[in-house]
Short mmCIF file of C-alpha atoms and ligand atoms in Angstrom, two decimals:
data_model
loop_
_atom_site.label_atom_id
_atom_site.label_comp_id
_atom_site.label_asym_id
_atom_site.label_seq_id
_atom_site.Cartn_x
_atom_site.Cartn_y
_atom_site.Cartn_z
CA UNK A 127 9.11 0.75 25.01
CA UNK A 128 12.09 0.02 27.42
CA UNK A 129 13.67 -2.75 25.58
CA UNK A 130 13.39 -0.13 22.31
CA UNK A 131 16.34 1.09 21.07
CA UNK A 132 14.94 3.46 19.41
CA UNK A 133 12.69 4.40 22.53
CA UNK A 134 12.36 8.54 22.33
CA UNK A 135 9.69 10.79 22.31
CA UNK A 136 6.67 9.36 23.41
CA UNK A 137 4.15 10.78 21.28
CA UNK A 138 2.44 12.78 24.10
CA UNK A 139 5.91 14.01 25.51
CA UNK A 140 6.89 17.52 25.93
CA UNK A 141 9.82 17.62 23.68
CA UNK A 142 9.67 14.60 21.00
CA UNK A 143 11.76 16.79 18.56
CA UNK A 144 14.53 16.98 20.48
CA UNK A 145 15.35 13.31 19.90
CA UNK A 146 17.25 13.15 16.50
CA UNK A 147 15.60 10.35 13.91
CA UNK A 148 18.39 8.26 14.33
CA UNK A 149 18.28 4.57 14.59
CA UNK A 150 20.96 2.68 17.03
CA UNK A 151 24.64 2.05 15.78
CA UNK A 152 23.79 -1.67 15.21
CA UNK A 153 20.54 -0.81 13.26
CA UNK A 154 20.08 -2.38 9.69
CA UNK A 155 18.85 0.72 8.60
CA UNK A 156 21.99 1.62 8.81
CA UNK A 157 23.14 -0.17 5.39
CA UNK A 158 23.48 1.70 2.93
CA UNK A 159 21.66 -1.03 0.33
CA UNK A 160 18.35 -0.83 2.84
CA UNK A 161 15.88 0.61 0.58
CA UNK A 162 14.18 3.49 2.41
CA UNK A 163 11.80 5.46 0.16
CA UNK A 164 8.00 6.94 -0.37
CA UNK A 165 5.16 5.78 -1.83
CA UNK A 166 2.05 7.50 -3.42
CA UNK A 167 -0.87 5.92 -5.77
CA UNK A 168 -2.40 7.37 -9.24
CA UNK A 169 -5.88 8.24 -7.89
CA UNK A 170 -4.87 9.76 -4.79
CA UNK A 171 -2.36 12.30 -6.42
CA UNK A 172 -2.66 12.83 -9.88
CA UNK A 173 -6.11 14.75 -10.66
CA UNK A 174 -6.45 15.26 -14.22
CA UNK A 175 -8.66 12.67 -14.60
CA UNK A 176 -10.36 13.55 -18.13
CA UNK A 177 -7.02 15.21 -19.67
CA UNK A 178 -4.90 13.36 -22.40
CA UNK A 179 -7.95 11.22 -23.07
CA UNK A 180 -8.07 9.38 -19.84
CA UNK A 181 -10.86 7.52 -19.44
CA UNK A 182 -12.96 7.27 -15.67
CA UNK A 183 -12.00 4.94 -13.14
CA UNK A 184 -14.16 3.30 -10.81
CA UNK A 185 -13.60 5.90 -8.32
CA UNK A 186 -14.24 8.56 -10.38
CA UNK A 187 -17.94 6.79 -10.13
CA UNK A 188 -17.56 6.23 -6.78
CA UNK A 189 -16.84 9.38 -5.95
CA UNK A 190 -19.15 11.24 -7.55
CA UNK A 191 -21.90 8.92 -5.72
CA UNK A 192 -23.38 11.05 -2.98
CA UNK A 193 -22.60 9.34 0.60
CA UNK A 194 -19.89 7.33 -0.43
CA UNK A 195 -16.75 9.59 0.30
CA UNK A 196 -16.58 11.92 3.03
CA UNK A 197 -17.45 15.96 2.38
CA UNK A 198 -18.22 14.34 -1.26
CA UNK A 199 -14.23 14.66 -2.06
CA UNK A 200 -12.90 12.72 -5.29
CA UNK A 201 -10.13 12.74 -6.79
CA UNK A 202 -10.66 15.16 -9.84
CA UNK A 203 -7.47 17.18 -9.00
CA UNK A 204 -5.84 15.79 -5.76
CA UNK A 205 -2.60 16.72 -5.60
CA UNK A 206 -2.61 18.30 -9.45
CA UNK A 207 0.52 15.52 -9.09
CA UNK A 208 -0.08 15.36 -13.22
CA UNK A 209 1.04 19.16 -13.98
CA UNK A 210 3.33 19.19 -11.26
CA UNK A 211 5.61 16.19 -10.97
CA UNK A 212 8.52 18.04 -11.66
CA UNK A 213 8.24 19.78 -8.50
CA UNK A 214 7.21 16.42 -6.87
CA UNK A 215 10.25 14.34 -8.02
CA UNK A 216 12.46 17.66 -6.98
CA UNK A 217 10.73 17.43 -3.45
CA UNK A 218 11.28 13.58 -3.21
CA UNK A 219 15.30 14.17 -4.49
CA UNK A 220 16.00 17.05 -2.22
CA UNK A 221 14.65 14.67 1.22
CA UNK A 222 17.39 12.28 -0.01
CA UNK A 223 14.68 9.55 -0.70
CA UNK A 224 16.70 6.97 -2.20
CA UNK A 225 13.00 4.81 -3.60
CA UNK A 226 9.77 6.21 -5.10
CA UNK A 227 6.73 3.85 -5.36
CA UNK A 228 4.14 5.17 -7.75
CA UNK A 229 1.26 3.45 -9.28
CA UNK A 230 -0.08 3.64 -13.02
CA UNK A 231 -3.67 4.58 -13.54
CA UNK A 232 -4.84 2.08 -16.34
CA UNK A 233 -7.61 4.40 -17.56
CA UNK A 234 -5.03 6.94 -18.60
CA UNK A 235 -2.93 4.77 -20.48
CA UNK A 236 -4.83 2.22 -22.72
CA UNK A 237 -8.68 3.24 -24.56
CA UNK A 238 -11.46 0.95 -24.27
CA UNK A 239 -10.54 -1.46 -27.35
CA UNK A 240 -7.15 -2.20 -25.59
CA UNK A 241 -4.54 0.76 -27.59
CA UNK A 242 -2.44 2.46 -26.17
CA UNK A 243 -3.08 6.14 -24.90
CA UNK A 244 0.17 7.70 -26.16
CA UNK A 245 -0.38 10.83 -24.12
CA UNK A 246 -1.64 9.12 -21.09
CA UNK A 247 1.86 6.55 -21.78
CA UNK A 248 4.09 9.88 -21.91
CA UNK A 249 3.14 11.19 -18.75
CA UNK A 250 4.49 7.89 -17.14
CA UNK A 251 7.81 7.85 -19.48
CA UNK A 252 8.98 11.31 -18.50
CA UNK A 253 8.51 10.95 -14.97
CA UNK A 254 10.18 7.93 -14.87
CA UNK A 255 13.05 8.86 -17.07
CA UNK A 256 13.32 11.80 -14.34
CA UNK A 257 13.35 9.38 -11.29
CA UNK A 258 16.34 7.29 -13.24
CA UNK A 259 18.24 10.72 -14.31
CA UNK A 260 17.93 11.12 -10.41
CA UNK A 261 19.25 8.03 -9.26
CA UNK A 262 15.78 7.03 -7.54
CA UNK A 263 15.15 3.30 -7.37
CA UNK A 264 11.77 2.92 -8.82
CA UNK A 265 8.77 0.26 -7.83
CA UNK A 266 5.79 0.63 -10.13
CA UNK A 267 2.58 -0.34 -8.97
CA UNK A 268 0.01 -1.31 -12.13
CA UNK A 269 -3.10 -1.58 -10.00
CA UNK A 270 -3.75 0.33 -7.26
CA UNK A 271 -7.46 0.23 -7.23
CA UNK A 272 -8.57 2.42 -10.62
CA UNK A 273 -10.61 -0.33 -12.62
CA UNK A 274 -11.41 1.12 -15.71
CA UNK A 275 -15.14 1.99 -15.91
CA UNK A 276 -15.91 0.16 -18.88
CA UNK A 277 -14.41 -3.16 -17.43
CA UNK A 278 -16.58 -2.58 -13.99
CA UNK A 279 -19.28 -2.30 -16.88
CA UNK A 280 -18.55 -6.00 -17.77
CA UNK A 281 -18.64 -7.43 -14.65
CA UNK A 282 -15.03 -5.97 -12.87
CA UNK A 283 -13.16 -8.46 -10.76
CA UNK A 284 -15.99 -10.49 -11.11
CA UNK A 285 -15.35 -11.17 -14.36
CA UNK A 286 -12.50 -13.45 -15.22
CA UNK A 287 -12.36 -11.81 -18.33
CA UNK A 288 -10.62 -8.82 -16.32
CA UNK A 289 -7.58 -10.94 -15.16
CA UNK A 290 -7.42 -11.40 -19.10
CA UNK A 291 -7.15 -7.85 -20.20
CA UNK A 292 -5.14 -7.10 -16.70
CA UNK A 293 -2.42 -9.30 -18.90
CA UNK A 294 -2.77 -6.97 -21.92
CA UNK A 295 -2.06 -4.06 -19.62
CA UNK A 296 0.63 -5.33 -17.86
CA UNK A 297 1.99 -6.18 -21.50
CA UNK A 298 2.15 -3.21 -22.62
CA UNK A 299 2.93 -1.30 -20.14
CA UNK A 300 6.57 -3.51 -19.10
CA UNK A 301 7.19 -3.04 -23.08
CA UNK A 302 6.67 0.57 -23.22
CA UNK A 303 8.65 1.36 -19.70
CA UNK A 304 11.17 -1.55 -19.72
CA UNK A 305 14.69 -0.37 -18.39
CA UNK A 306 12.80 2.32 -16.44
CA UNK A 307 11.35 0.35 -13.71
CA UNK A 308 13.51 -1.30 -10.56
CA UNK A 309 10.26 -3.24 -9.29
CA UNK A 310 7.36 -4.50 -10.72
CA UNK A 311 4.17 -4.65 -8.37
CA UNK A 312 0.92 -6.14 -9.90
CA UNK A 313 -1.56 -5.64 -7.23
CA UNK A 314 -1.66 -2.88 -4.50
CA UNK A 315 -3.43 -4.98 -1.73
CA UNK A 316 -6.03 -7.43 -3.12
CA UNK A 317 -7.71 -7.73 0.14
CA UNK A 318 -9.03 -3.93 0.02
CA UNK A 319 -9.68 -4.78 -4.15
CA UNK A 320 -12.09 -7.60 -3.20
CA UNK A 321 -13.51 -7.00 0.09
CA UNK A 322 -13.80 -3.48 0.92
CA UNK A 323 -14.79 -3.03 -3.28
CA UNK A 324 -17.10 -6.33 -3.50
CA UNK A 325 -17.55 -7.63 -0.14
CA UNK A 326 -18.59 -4.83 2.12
CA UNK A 327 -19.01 -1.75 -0.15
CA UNK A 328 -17.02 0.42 1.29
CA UNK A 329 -15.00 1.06 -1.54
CA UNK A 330 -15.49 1.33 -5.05
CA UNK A 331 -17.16 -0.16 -6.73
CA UNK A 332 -19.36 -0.33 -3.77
CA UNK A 333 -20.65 -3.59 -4.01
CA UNK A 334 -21.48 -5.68 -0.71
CA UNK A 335 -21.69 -9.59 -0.78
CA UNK A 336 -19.14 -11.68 1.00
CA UNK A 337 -19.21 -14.30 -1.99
CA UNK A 338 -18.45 -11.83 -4.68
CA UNK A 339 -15.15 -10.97 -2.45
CA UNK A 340 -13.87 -14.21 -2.97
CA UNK A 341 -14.61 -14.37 -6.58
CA UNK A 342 -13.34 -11.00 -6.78
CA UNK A 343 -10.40 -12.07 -4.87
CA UNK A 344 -9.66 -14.68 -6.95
CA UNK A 345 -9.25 -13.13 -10.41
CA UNK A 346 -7.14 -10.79 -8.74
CA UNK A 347 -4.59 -13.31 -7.41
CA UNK A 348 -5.37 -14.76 -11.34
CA UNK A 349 -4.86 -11.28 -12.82
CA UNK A 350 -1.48 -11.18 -10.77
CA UNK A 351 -0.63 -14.97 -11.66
CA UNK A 352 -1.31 -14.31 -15.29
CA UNK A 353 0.73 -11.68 -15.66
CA UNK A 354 4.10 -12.66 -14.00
CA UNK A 355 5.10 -14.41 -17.16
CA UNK A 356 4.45 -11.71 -18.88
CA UNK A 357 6.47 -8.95 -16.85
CA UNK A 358 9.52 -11.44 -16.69
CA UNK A 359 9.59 -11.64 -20.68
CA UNK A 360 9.17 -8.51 -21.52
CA UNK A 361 11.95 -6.65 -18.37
CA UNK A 362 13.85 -9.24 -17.60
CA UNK A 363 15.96 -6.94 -15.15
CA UNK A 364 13.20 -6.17 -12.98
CA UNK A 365 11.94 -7.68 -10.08
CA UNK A 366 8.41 -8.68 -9.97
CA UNK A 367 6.34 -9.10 -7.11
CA UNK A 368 2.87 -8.01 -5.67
CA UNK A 369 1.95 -5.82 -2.38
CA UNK A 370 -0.29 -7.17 0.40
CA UNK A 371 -1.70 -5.62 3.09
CA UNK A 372 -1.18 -7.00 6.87
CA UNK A 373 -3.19 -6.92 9.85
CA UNK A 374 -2.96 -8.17 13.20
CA UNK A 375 -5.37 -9.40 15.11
CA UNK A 376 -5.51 -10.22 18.72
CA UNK A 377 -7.87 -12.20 21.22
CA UNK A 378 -9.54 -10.29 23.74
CA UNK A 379 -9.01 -12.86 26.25
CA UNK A 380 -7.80 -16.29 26.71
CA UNK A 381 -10.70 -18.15 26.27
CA UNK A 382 -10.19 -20.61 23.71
CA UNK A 383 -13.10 -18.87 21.62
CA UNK A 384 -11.10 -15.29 21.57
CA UNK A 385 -8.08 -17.25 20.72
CA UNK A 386 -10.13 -18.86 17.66
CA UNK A 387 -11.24 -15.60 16.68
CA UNK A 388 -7.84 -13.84 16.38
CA UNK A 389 -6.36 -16.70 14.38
CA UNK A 390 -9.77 -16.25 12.11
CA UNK A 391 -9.06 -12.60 11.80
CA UNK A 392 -5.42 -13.04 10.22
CA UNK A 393 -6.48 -16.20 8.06
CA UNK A 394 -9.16 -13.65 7.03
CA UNK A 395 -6.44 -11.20 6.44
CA UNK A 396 -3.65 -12.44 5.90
CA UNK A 397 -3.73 -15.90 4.72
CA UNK A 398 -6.52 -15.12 2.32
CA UNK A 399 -3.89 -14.03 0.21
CA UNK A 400 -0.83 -15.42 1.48
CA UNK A 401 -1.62 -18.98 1.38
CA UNK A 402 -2.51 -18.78 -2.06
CA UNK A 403 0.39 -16.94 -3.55
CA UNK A 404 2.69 -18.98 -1.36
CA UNK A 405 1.45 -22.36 -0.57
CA UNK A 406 -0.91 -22.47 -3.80
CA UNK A 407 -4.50 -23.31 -1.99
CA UNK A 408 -7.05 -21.02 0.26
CA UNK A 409 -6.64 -21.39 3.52
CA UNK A 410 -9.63 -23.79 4.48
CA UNK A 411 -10.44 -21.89 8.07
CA UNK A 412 -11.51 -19.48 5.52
CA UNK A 413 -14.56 -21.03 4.41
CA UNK A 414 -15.58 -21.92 8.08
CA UNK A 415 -15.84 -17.84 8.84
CA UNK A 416 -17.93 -17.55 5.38
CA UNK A 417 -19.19 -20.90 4.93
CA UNK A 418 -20.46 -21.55 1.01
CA UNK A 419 -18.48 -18.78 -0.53
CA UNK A 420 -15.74 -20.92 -2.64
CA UNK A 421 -15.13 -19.31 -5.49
CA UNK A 422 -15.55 -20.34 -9.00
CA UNK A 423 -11.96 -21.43 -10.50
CA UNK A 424 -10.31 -23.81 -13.55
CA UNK A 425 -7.96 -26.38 -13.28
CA UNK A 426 -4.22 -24.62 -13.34
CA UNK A 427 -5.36 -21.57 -11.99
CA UNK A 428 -3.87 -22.07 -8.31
CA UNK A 429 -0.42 -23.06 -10.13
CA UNK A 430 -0.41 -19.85 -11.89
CA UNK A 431 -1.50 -17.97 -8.52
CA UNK A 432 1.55 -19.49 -6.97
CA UNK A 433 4.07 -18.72 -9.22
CA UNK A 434 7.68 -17.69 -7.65
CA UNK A 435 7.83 -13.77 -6.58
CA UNK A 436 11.09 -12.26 -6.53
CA UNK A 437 9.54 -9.86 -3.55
CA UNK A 438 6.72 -9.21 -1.48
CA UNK A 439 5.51 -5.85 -0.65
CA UNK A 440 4.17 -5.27 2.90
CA UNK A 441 1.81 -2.70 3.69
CA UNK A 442 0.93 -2.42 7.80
CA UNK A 443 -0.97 0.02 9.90
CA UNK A 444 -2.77 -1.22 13.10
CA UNK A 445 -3.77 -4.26 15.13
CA UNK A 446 -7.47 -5.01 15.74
CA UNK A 447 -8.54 -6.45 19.17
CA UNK A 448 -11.13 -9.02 18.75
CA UNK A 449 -13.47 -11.44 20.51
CA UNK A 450 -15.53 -14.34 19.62
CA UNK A 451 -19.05 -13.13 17.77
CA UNK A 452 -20.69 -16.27 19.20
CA UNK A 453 -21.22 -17.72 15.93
CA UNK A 454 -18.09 -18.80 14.05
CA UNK A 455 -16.91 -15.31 13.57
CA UNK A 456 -15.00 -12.57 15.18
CA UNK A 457 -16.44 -8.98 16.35
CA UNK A 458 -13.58 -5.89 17.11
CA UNK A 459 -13.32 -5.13 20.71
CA UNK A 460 -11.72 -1.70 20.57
CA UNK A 461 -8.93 -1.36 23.39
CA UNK A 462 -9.27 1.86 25.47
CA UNK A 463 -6.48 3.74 26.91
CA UNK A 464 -4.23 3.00 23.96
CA UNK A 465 -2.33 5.36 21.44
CA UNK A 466 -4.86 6.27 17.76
CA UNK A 467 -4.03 7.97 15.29
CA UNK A 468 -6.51 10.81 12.85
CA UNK A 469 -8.19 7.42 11.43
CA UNK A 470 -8.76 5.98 15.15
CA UNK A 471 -6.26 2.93 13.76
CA UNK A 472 -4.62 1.63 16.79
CA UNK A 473 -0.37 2.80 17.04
CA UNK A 474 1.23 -0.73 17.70
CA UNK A 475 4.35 -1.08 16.33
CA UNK A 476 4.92 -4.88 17.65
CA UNK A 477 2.12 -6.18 15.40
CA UNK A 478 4.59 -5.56 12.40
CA UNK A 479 7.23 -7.65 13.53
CA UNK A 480 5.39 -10.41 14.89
CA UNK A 481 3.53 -10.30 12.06
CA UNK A 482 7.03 -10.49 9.29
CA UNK A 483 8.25 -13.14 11.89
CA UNK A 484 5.40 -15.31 12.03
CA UNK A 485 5.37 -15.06 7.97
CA UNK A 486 8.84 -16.38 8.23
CA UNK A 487 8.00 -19.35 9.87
CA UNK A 488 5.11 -20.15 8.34
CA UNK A 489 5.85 -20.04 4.66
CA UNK A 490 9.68 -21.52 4.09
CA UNK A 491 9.89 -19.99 0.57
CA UNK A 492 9.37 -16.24 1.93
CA UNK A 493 10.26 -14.08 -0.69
CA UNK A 494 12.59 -11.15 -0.02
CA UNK A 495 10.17 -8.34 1.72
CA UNK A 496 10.23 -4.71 1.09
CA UNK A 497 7.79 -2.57 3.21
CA UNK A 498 5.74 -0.79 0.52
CA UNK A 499 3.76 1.53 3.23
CA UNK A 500 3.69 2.24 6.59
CA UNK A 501 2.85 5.48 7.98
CA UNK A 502 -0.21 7.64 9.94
CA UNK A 503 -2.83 10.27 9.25
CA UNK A 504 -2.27 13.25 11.66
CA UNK A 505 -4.39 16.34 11.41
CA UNK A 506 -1.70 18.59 10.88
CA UNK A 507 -1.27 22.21 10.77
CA UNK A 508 1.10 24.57 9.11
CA UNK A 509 1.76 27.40 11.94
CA UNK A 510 4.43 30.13 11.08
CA UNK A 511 5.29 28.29 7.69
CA UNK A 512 6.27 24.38 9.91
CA UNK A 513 4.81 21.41 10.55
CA UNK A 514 5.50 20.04 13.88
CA UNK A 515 3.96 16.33 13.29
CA UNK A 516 5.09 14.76 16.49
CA UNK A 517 3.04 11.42 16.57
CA UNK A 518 4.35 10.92 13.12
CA UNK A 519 7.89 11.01 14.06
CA UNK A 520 7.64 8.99 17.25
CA UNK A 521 5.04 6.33 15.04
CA UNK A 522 7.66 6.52 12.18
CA UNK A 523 10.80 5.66 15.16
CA UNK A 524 8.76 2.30 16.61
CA UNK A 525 7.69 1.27 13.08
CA UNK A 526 11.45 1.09 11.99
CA UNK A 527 12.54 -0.36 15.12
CA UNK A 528 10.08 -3.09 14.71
CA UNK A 529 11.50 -3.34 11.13
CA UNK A 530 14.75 -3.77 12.11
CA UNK A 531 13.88 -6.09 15.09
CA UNK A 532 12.57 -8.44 12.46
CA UNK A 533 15.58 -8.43 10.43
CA UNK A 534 17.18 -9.37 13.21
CA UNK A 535 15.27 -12.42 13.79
CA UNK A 536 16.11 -13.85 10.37
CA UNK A 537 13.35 -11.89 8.55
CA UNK A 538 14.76 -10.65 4.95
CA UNK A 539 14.06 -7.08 4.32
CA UNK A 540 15.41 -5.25 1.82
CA UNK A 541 13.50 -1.61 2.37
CA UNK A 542 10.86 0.16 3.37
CA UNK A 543 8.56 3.00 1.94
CA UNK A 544 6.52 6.04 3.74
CA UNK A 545 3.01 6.12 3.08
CA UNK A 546 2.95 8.77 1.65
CA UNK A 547 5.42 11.04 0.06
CA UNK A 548 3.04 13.84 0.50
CA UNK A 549 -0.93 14.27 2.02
CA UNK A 550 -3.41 13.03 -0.92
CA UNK A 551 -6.88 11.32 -1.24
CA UNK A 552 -7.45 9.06 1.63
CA UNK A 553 -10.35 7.07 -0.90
CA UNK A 554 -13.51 6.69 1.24
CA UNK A 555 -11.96 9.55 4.03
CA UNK A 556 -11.27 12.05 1.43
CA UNK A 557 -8.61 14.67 1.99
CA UNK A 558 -9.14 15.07 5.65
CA UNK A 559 -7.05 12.47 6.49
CA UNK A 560 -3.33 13.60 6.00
CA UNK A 561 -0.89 10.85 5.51
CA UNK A 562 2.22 12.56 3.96
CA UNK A 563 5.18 13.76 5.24
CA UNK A 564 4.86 16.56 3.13
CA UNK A 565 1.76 18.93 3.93
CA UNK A 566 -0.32 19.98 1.21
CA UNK A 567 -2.95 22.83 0.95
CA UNK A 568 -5.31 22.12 -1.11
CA UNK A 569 -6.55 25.67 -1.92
CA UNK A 570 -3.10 26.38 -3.24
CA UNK A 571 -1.36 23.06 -3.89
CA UNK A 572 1.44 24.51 -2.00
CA UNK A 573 3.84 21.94 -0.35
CA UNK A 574 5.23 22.24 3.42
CA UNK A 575 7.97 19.55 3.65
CA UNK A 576 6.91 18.16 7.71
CA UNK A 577 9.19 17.88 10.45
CA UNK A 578 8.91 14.12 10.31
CA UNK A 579 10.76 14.34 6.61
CA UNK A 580 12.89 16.38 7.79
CA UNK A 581 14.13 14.27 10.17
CA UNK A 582 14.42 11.08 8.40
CA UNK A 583 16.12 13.53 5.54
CA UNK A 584 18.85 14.33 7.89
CA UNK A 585 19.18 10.50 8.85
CA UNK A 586 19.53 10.08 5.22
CA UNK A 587 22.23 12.31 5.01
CA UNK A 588 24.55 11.45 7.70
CA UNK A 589 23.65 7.93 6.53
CA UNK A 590 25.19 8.85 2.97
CA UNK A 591 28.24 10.74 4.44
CA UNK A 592 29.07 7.84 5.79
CA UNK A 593 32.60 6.02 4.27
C1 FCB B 31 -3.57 1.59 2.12
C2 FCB B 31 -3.60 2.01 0.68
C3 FCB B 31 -3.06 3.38 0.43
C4 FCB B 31 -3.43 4.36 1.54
C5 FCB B 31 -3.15 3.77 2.90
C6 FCB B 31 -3.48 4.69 4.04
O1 FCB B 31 -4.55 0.63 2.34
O2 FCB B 31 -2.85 1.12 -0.12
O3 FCB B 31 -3.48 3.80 -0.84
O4 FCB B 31 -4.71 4.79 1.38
O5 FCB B 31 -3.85 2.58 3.05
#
């Protein structure tokens, strides 16, 4: 924390609020064309999952499966995002949030046979006309982990029929909202699609086999490939790109084992997804931690995979600590003594940068990056009508100093995005977990705007004001 320039508040210090969310004079975040915005998902906001002839999702199964999501939460009304976004998109505006990152739920907007839901297609035309009216920069998100029902019926990401009909959606959808969307994202993190949903069941659609996560993974990245073209034809104004998840992972020791079994952990992580996208082949260490799970692919399909991004979304939360498992794995050796957060996810703001730097030198053609979420899950309380989320604020400072740190070592990034805009469903952790900087109460669906947007709201401001 010493060399920090944005060193404040520790989170466990008497007074964090008395530091002002303001980065250094020489900060990037500073310029006025760095992107900093909110992000939010369909599932985990909307409810109104069977109005306007929306058809379920795979978490709406999921959900409704007893075990699988904590106190039995689903989504059926989250947020009740879908009969208030007017409010929402006022909230967002008055913080001074320059970017909004939403995601469309596919079941709402296209029936079984492939035609369009016109209702489900209007709810996603008027709040996006709004965001433009406002001057918000918008990145759209077309799958952030609500598989129609009836295509996990067929198979789901197992199917390479899927990628297929992902195409269709992504059609019509950059047709229908052309001119209304700054940023095209095809995938929210394919690593959570295939192996928490296929590979270790811990998300829907609950199924557990390490070999189905690669062939999962793989018409993903195809679904994604396949539908680049398609995006660029149809909104050629946009940028297209796709959103990966990061994590870090570090050896436990220096034995040449623990060394092997960090480097395993980020090919397992990171360059599961990376490699292909940017280098066009799976990263061969891959198939050493899970020998005999190469998935089934054509001829062509890595080209396609590989094809040019105009940006990369970045999604990072934590570092893991890990250790040989003996075998030619790793195991997590959780680090005591150091900061959590409400999901027991390690603070460690370091891992960001070295991870965007590392990136940088590993893949020359690094597309521009934009930091599609970062954020933490407090369990916070709204005494006398505030919201004092102190961890938040301090986690919020490091992350953007790491951020900025990168820039300054050559990384190029163009924004960055709270996760989230507001509490919501946290998937398998329900609504306990409260990621927003806006609090919500559930019983009421009344919003309490936390000190931590406050704060960067203010920044905003005097960063506006200034000539
Ligand atoms: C990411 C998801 C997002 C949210 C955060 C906490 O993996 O993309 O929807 O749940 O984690």
């Amino acid at each position: 924390m010493a060399n920090d320039a944005f060193a404040v508040s520790d989170a466990r210090s008497p007074h964090p609020l008395a530091d002002p969310f303001s980065p250094p004079a020489d900060s990037a975040l500073w310029r006025k064309n760095f992107l900093l915005g909110a992000a939010t998902a369909s599932y985990q906001i909307e409810g109104a999952v069977d109005e306007d002839g929306r058809l379920p999702s795979i978490w709406d199964t999921f959900s409704a499966t007893p075990g699988k999501v904590l106190a039995g939460d689903t989504g059926a009304v989250a947020c009740d995002h879908y009969h208030r976004w007017e409010a929402d998109i006022d909230m967002l505006v008055s913080l001074g949030l320059e970017g909004y990152r939403l995601s469309i739920a596919w079941p709402r907007v296209m029936d079984a046979a492939g035609s369009p839901n016109r209702k489900g297609l209007d709810f996603y035309k008027r709040l996006l006309n709004r965001l433009k009216e406002k001057g918000i920069t918008t990145f759209v998100t077309l799958y952030h982990w609500d598989l129609p029902q009836h295509l996990e019926d067929r198979g789901g990401w197992l199917n390479r029929n899927t990628a297929y009909r992902f195409v269709d959606y992504a059609d019509l959808m950059s047709r229908e909202l052309a001119g209304t969307v700054d940023a095209w994202a095809t995938l929210n993190e394919p690593w959570c699609s295939a192996y928490l949903g296929y590979g270790n069941g811990l998300h829907a659609p609950g199924l557990a086999d390490v070999c189905f996560a690669t062939q999962a993974m793989h018409h993903l990245l195809l679904a994604h490939g396949l539908a680049m073209p398609v995006l660029r034809a149809n909104d050629p104004a946009s940028q297209k790109g796709i959103v990966a998840n990061i994590g870090r992972g570090t050896p436990n020791s220096d034995s040449a084992a623990d060394q092997r079994a960090a480097h395993l952990f980020e090919v397992q992580h990171n360059a599961w997804i990376l490699d292909p996208l940017l280098k066009g082949a799976y990263p061969q260490d891959l198939f050493e931690l899970w020998p005999g799970t190469e998935p089934l692919m054509l001829d062509g399909d890595m080209q396609t995979i590989s094809a040019s991004l105009d940006f990369l979304g970045i999604n990072y939360y934590f570092r893991t600590n890990v250790a040989s498992d003996g075998a030619h794995g790793f195991r997590d050796v959780p680090l005591e003594g150091v900061e959590r957060t409400q999901m027991g996810w390690e603070v460690y703001p370091d891992g960001l940068r070295d991870l965007l730097t590392g990136f940088n030198r590993t893949y020359r053609n690094l597309p521009p990056i934009y930091i599609t979420e970062n954020g933490m899950a407090s369990d916070d309380k709204v005494i006398d009508g505030h919201v004092d989320d102190t961890q938040r604020i301090s986690f919020l400072k490091r992350h953007l100093a790491a951020v900025d740190r990168a820039i300054k070592a050559g990384v190029d990034i163009r924004g960055y995005f709270l996760w989230s805009l507001m509490d919501n469903f946290e998937w398998a952790f329900g609504y306990e977990r409260r990621f927003g900087v806006v609090h919500v109460d559930y019983s009421t669906q009344k919003r309490t705007v936390k000190r931590s947007a406050e704060l960067v709201a203010k920044f905003l401001k005097e960063r506006k004001a200034q000539v």
